[in-house]
Amino acid sequence: MYSTEEQRALFELSKAYLNPESALHKQSPDQQLAALRRILVYHEYRYYIQNDPVVSDYEYDQLYKQLEALEMAHPELVTPDSPTQRVSADLTSDFPSVEHLVPMLSLANSYNADDLIEFDAQIKRYLNIPEDRDIEYAVEPKFDGGSIAVVYEGGQLVRAATRGNGVMGEEMTNNARAIRSIPLKADFAQFGIHKVELRGEVLIRKDSFEKINKQRAEEGQTLFANARNTATGGLRMKDPQEVAKRGMEAFIYTLGYAVDKDGNDVLSRFSTHAESLDMLAQLGFKVPVGGVERGVFKNIKAVVGFCLDWQEKREQYAYEIDGMVVKVNSRELQERSGSTSHHPRWAIAFKFKAKQATSKLLHVEYQVGKIGSITPVAKIEPVQLAGVTVSSVSLHNEDFIKGKDLRIGDTVLVERAGDVIPYIVKSMEELRDGSELPIEFPKYCPINDTAEPVELIRVAGEAAWRCPTCVCGAQNLQRIIFHASKDAMDIEGLGKAIVERFYELGWLRTIVDVYRLDYDQIAQLEGFGEKSAANLKASVEKAKQNPIYRLLHSLSIHHLGKKVSKILAAEVKHVLDLKSWTLENFTHIKDIGPVVAENIIEFFHNEHNVQLLLEMEALGVNLRQTEDDLPKAASADAPLAGKTILFTGSLQTMSRKEAQAKAEAAGAKNISAVSSNLDILVVGENAGSKLKKARELGTVEVMTEEEFLNLIG
Ligand code: IVH
């Protein structure tokens, strides 16, 4: 449909229009309108037809707004084929086209509290409602999947179709039947409804998506980019059995059309949107859970609070959502305000800050981790992503670069996903002009500060290239940072920035130096003083008494995590006992496999390491097993002995980790999902689907954070 040349040109043109400084904004309205329409038609094609957008939703909306504004200023120049004058672009022809009973419109967008307040003011003006009167709103998540319309007649599911261009959709009834959350029968008759069209969104849970991709990786298949594509792609699969395997779900969010046996409109029987969703929930449809996922608010101010709350907690939600939808709750007011050709006037999407954006891959830098793994890091042209400027993105390892065929100079799609770590989704091959350069992974350690270049090694079965040398400054710095960190020796006041500063001053070269710091000198440093120096000294002194599991963990032995360190600590009276250990000694320890065992043996066979530990001991660091290194047998009379427990929602007086540690100390076992195996669910604020599921099961004891604390005493 579009040649590579055209795609590149349209992309460049889009970027130019998005730049407020561009001279293009000074062109004649005619020229600008023609260009913007071409750009938008292209982006709609990429989004709706190919499911593969090349600009973020936010960027698309900015371009759309420019077009709208120009057309508003020059109504005589509006053409019938302008993207503002119809719902969307063409359909693909894979599935038969059907006409929706009423057009499926889009939504207008808003991005912040002011936009929502303006939306409220606008409706009031439109409906002649005084400014100081409140309008009630229903608010629910804006699900990020594939939209569908399902028709029931005489209580039977008779048709399902994708949104298509909003007027015509693609019929996919058999695929819809494979989606278990879409009932095949529903007793609409009890509400006097004979024929009805429901609108909803087909989604895949984020964890199901992970599972699907994991399995695909195991089977050597290409991975899906995100849950949304997996769901929309799923809707178009030819084989409904395959659809069933994807575990897709459908949330219903609106009642589009409803008539009785005589064809009379019965929508007006529902006085509010919330009421119609309640009815659908009652009939067995999956609708956003009342009070948790959706709410009714007495005015726009309360709506803003709910939207901002969800923006904060969206990552914890089981499904991908890209915003909230705010709808005038009263049906009568909805009808009075009506729709434009593009969207209803009574609803608006509150879009969360963009999580995806395009940028240019400028060059790659290589970082050396504490065990010498080389991590390539892409430097990209700075872009705004979910409210932060991103200019560096980890490329993980060489396979990642090869798998995505990334090249210097590529336009890349960057996403800031759940864990807030930015990630390169893909490079946009169609935008290449031939000047891109391959990324040459280095053969030698890029940072090593020894005279001779050190060749990198790659151990079979591992993805990372590693610098094998132990004298590399970069590695040592990382080791010291880790040694002092909360997870390891937990030395308060010796965080990353301070370690780096002391390192630059030459005060820290190895981890032993941590116990040789000169506090008088530190007190003289800018930003320190007597008090902070004394505090630091106190934390170092405290760390010296740590149980040895912390010390073992702090040594940066490859694969020796916190859990294995604890198991190991329980096995030795003195850390240096490990000097004489061989593989034999490890065979009886269930949770320590041969790979870690080898690493431990190698570490303690290295004279340099033994020397470090001896020096540490001479400086007062504890190397002997302590009480805390031995597993505490949870006594049978511990308050939660033998119980399984799960924390959900945000806790007020402690972190999730602390809560889990407390539960464990009280004899409970932390588990991660609500099932019939779960005994106790502790709910913090804004608990969501876990709570709902626990209630449904009926066998789980649900308690508040306070009740939990009282229980463990
Ligand atoms: S209401 C007439 N509610 O967002 C009102 N839409 O940009 C039209 N969407 O195509 C939509 N969650 O696929 C509505 N809770 C929700 C939604 C929702 C997701 C999608 C829908 C629509 C698009 C509009």
XYZ file of C-alpha atoms in Angstrom, residues 269-601:
333
model
C -35.194 2.401 30.287
C -31.782 2.726 31.852
C -31.493 6.053 33.492
C -27.710 5.837 33.802
C -24.691 4.248 32.127
C -23.742 2.619 35.428
C -27.157 0.967 35.605
C -26.768 -0.559 32.156
C -23.372 -1.993 33.104
C -24.866 -3.362 36.320
C -27.473 -5.156 34.225
C -24.774 -6.624 31.964
C -22.809 -7.801 34.978
C -25.974 -9.421 36.233
C -26.438 -11.211 32.914
C -22.978 -12.728 33.152
C -20.903 -10.322 31.115
C -17.458 -9.253 32.148
C -17.730 -5.571 32.938
C -15.335 -3.436 34.993
C -15.891 -4.243 38.683
C -18.080 -1.616 40.340
C -16.396 0.415 43.074
C -12.931 -0.838 42.130
C -12.418 -0.673 38.389
C -15.224 1.743 37.767
C -16.959 4.349 39.801
C -19.675 6.972 39.723
C -18.611 10.461 40.799
C -20.713 13.411 41.714
C -18.557 15.963 39.904
C -15.521 16.380 37.671
C -13.207 17.080 40.603
C -13.817 13.628 42.018
C -13.333 12.192 38.532
C -9.894 13.792 38.305
C -8.850 12.140 41.572
C -9.929 8.686 40.387
C -8.153 9.118 37.030
C -4.894 10.258 38.627
C -5.056 7.394 41.106
C -5.354 4.915 38.280
C -2.527 6.570 36.397
C -0.348 5.778 39.423
C -1.441 2.188 39.825
C -1.964 1.132 36.228
C 1.142 -1.062 36.294
C -0.267 -3.238 39.068
C -3.443 -3.864 37.108
C -3.719 -7.256 35.410
C -4.600 -5.787 32.009
C -3.040 -3.187 29.754
C -4.928 0.080 29.966
C -3.903 3.325 28.336
C -6.199 5.681 30.174
C -9.609 6.077 31.755
C -12.902 6.797 30.038
C -15.100 9.463 31.574
C -18.772 9.259 30.604
C -21.715 11.448 31.550
C -23.679 8.994 33.671
C -27.188 10.175 32.872
C -28.566 8.696 29.681
C -30.868 11.599 29.213
C -27.952 14.047 29.273
C -26.014 11.763 26.929
C -28.842 11.888 24.451
C -29.211 15.625 24.756
C -25.524 16.193 24.034
C -25.280 13.786 21.088
C -22.169 13.141 18.997
C -19.889 14.657 16.385
C -19.028 12.434 13.421
C -15.973 11.324 15.335
C -16.936 10.997 18.989
C -19.749 11.365 21.494
C -19.818 14.765 23.230
C -20.694 13.098 26.532
C -17.535 11.029 26.859
C -13.816 11.632 26.856
C -10.720 9.483 27.244
C -8.235 10.545 29.899
C -5.026 9.270 28.352
C -2.181 8.234 30.609
C 1.219 9.650 29.813
C 2.583 8.004 26.655
C 4.520 4.842 27.241
C 5.852 4.526 23.709
C 7.681 6.930 21.457
C 10.041 6.837 18.513
C 13.619 8.028 18.650
C 16.937 7.577 16.891
C 19.611 5.109 18.005
C 22.731 7.294 18.099
C 25.427 4.971 19.399
C 26.034 2.125 21.820
C 28.086 2.224 25.002
C 29.242 -0.802 26.942
C 29.041 -1.084 30.714
C 30.835 -3.603 32.870
C 28.805 -5.087 35.715
C 30.067 -6.347 39.040
C 30.760 -9.827 37.753
C 32.217 -8.486 34.539
C 29.148 -8.919 32.305
C 29.190 -6.485 29.441
C 25.890 -4.698 28.970
C 25.355 -2.743 25.760
C 23.448 0.490 26.342
C 21.851 2.397 23.480
C 22.169 6.157 23.541
C 19.114 7.579 21.839
C 17.867 11.041 20.983
C 16.104 12.142 24.197
C 12.344 11.450 24.175
C 9.548 12.005 26.679
C 8.120 8.706 27.921
C 5.448 8.540 30.607
C 6.658 11.858 31.964
C 10.426 11.259 31.996
C 13.126 12.060 29.492
C 14.772 8.903 28.261
C 18.156 8.997 26.520
C 19.707 5.633 27.468
C 18.138 2.232 26.977
C 19.686 -1.099 27.924
C 20.096 -3.539 25.036
C 20.750 -6.404 27.486
C 23.186 -8.503 25.454
C 24.447 -9.342 21.992
C 21.556 -11.703 21.203
C 19.036 -8.964 21.892
C 20.758 -6.687 19.358
C 20.944 -9.471 16.769
C 17.400 -10.690 17.385
C 15.999 -7.225 16.747
C 18.504 -6.429 14.012
C 19.263 -3.069 15.590
C 21.597 -0.693 13.775
C 23.202 2.640 14.560
C 21.062 5.356 12.994
C 17.867 3.283 13.174
C 14.573 4.816 14.162
C 13.515 2.763 17.149
C 10.258 2.364 19.035
C 10.924 2.781 22.748
C 8.533 1.733 25.487
C 8.505 2.327 29.212
C 6.641 -0.685 30.450
C 5.566 -2.002 33.837
C 8.879 -2.006 35.566
C 9.525 1.580 34.411
C 12.747 0.471 32.709
C 12.758 1.716 29.125
C 12.940 -0.945 26.470
C 13.457 -1.004 22.700
C 10.473 -2.701 21.116
C 11.826 -2.735 17.577
C 13.649 -0.821 14.919
C 11.635 0.525 12.032
C 13.197 -1.078 9.004
C 10.948 0.735 6.592
C 12.507 4.025 7.656
C 16.089 3.023 6.858
C 17.917 4.961 4.158
C 21.001 2.749 3.869
C 23.222 4.910 6.067
C 22.645 2.746 9.158
C 25.645 0.920 10.567
C 25.815 -2.490 12.216
C 26.483 -2.633 15.944
C 29.884 -4.269 16.447
C 29.987 -5.999 19.795
C 33.477 -5.499 21.300
C 35.965 -8.385 21.499
C 37.953 -6.837 24.332
C 36.833 -5.391 27.636
C 35.876 -1.819 26.742
C 36.684 -0.399 30.171
C 39.489 -2.481 31.564
C 42.153 -0.279 33.046
C 45.008 -2.778 32.800
C 47.751 -2.306 30.208
C 47.004 -5.414 28.117
C 43.599 -5.667 26.395
C 41.493 -8.369 28.040
C 39.570 -10.664 25.726
C 35.897 -11.153 26.604
C 34.550 -14.652 27.199
C 31.090 -16.075 26.770
C 30.209 -19.090 28.858
C 28.072 -21.681 27.079
C 24.411 -21.242 27.976
C 24.802 -17.625 29.118
C 23.704 -14.618 27.127
C 26.318 -12.195 28.404
C 29.882 -11.681 27.342
C 32.071 -11.279 30.389
C 35.398 -9.738 31.215
C 37.154 -12.535 33.107
C 39.656 -10.397 34.925
C 39.272 -9.477 38.573
C 41.527 -6.450 38.597
C 39.364 -4.352 36.368
C 38.604 -1.037 38.035
C 35.104 -0.850 36.592
C 34.246 -4.241 38.053
C 35.691 -3.356 41.408
C 33.653 -0.195 41.621
C 30.496 -2.177 40.890
C 31.482 -4.768 43.475
C 32.003 -2.139 46.154
C 28.673 -0.498 45.330
C 26.980 -3.864 45.631
C 28.907 -4.846 48.765
C 27.620 -1.789 50.628
C 24.077 -1.954 49.221
C 20.918 -2.640 51.199
C 20.596 -6.194 49.919
C 24.192 -7.053 50.823
C 26.024 -5.514 53.829
C 23.370 -2.798 54.168
C 25.707 0.062 55.061
C 23.544 3.116 55.506
C 25.134 6.282 54.147
C 27.372 4.413 51.706
C 25.142 4.476 48.662
C 26.191 4.408 45.026
C 27.003 8.117 44.708
C 29.205 8.161 47.826
C 31.029 4.990 46.793
C 31.690 6.556 43.394
C 33.001 9.704 45.035
C 35.317 7.826 47.407
C 36.414 5.658 44.509
C 37.396 8.691 42.478
C 39.304 10.037 45.468
C 41.219 6.756 45.550
C 39.887 5.839 49.004
C 38.081 2.736 47.840
C 39.799 0.272 45.543
C 38.493 -3.056 46.866
C 35.752 -4.018 49.280
C 38.263 -4.213 52.141
C 38.838 -0.480 51.867
C 35.284 0.025 53.128
C 36.610 -0.980 56.561
C 39.685 1.235 56.322
C 37.998 4.543 55.669
C 39.578 7.565 57.309
C 36.667 9.319 58.984
C 38.668 12.436 59.850
C 39.375 12.894 56.174
C 35.714 12.240 55.339
C 34.612 14.859 57.868
C 36.617 17.438 55.864
C 34.850 16.612 52.599
C 32.380 19.089 51.201
C 28.865 18.037 52.084
C 29.993 15.863 55.016
C 31.173 17.216 58.366
C 31.734 15.576 61.749
C 28.201 14.323 62.163
C 27.819 12.514 58.844
C 31.292 11.055 59.144
C 30.384 9.724 62.603
C 27.108 8.317 61.267
C 28.908 6.567 58.459
C 31.411 5.135 60.908
C 28.561 3.811 63.039
C 26.929 2.091 60.040
C 30.216 0.501 58.996
C 30.797 -0.718 62.563
C 27.299 -2.166 62.618
C 27.844 -3.921 59.277
C 30.952 -5.592 60.642
C 28.680 -7.597 62.942
C 26.418 -8.788 60.148
C 25.510 -12.458 59.933
C 27.703 -14.169 57.364
C 24.926 -14.740 54.870
C 25.088 -11.023 54.143
C 28.843 -11.156 53.714
C 28.624 -14.174 51.410
C 26.035 -12.432 49.292
C 28.119 -9.240 49.225
C 31.092 -10.954 47.563
C 29.552 -10.804 44.067
C 30.029 -14.490 43.379
C 28.232 -15.223 40.135
C 24.713 -16.675 40.777
C 25.139 -16.539 44.570
C 21.949 -14.690 45.395
C 20.468 -13.872 48.767
C 18.561 -17.110 49.102
C 21.509 -19.365 48.258
C 23.757 -17.280 50.544
C 21.407 -18.050 53.430
C 21.461 -21.745 52.691
C 25.246 -21.703 52.457
C 25.670 -19.666 55.639
C 23.777 -22.307 57.598
C 26.316 -24.892 56.425
C 29.596 -23.292 57.526
C 30.945 -22.269 60.918
C 33.396 -19.845 59.343
C 33.360 -18.294 55.884
C 36.894 -19.457 55.151
C 35.879 -23.075 55.779
C 34.769 -22.845 52.161
C 38.433 -22.774 51.137
C 38.592 -26.540 51.470
C 35.221 -27.318 49.948
C 34.935 -29.412 46.797
C 31.891 -30.345 44.701
C 31.325 -33.278 47.078
C 30.512 -30.948 49.931
C 27.685 -29.415 47.940
C 25.942 -32.590 46.851
C 23.777 -32.844 49.960
C 22.567 -29.236 49.739
C 19.373 -29.448 47.784
C 19.101 -25.850 46.651
C 22.673 -25.314 45.462
C 23.268 -26.621 41.950
C 26.619 -27.477 40.351
C 26.965 -24.150 38.522
C 26.827 -22.028 41.694
C 28.923 -24.617 43.508
C 31.660 -24.272 40.870
C 31.575 -20.506 41.183
C 31.881 -20.686 44.954
C 34.777 -23.138 44.737
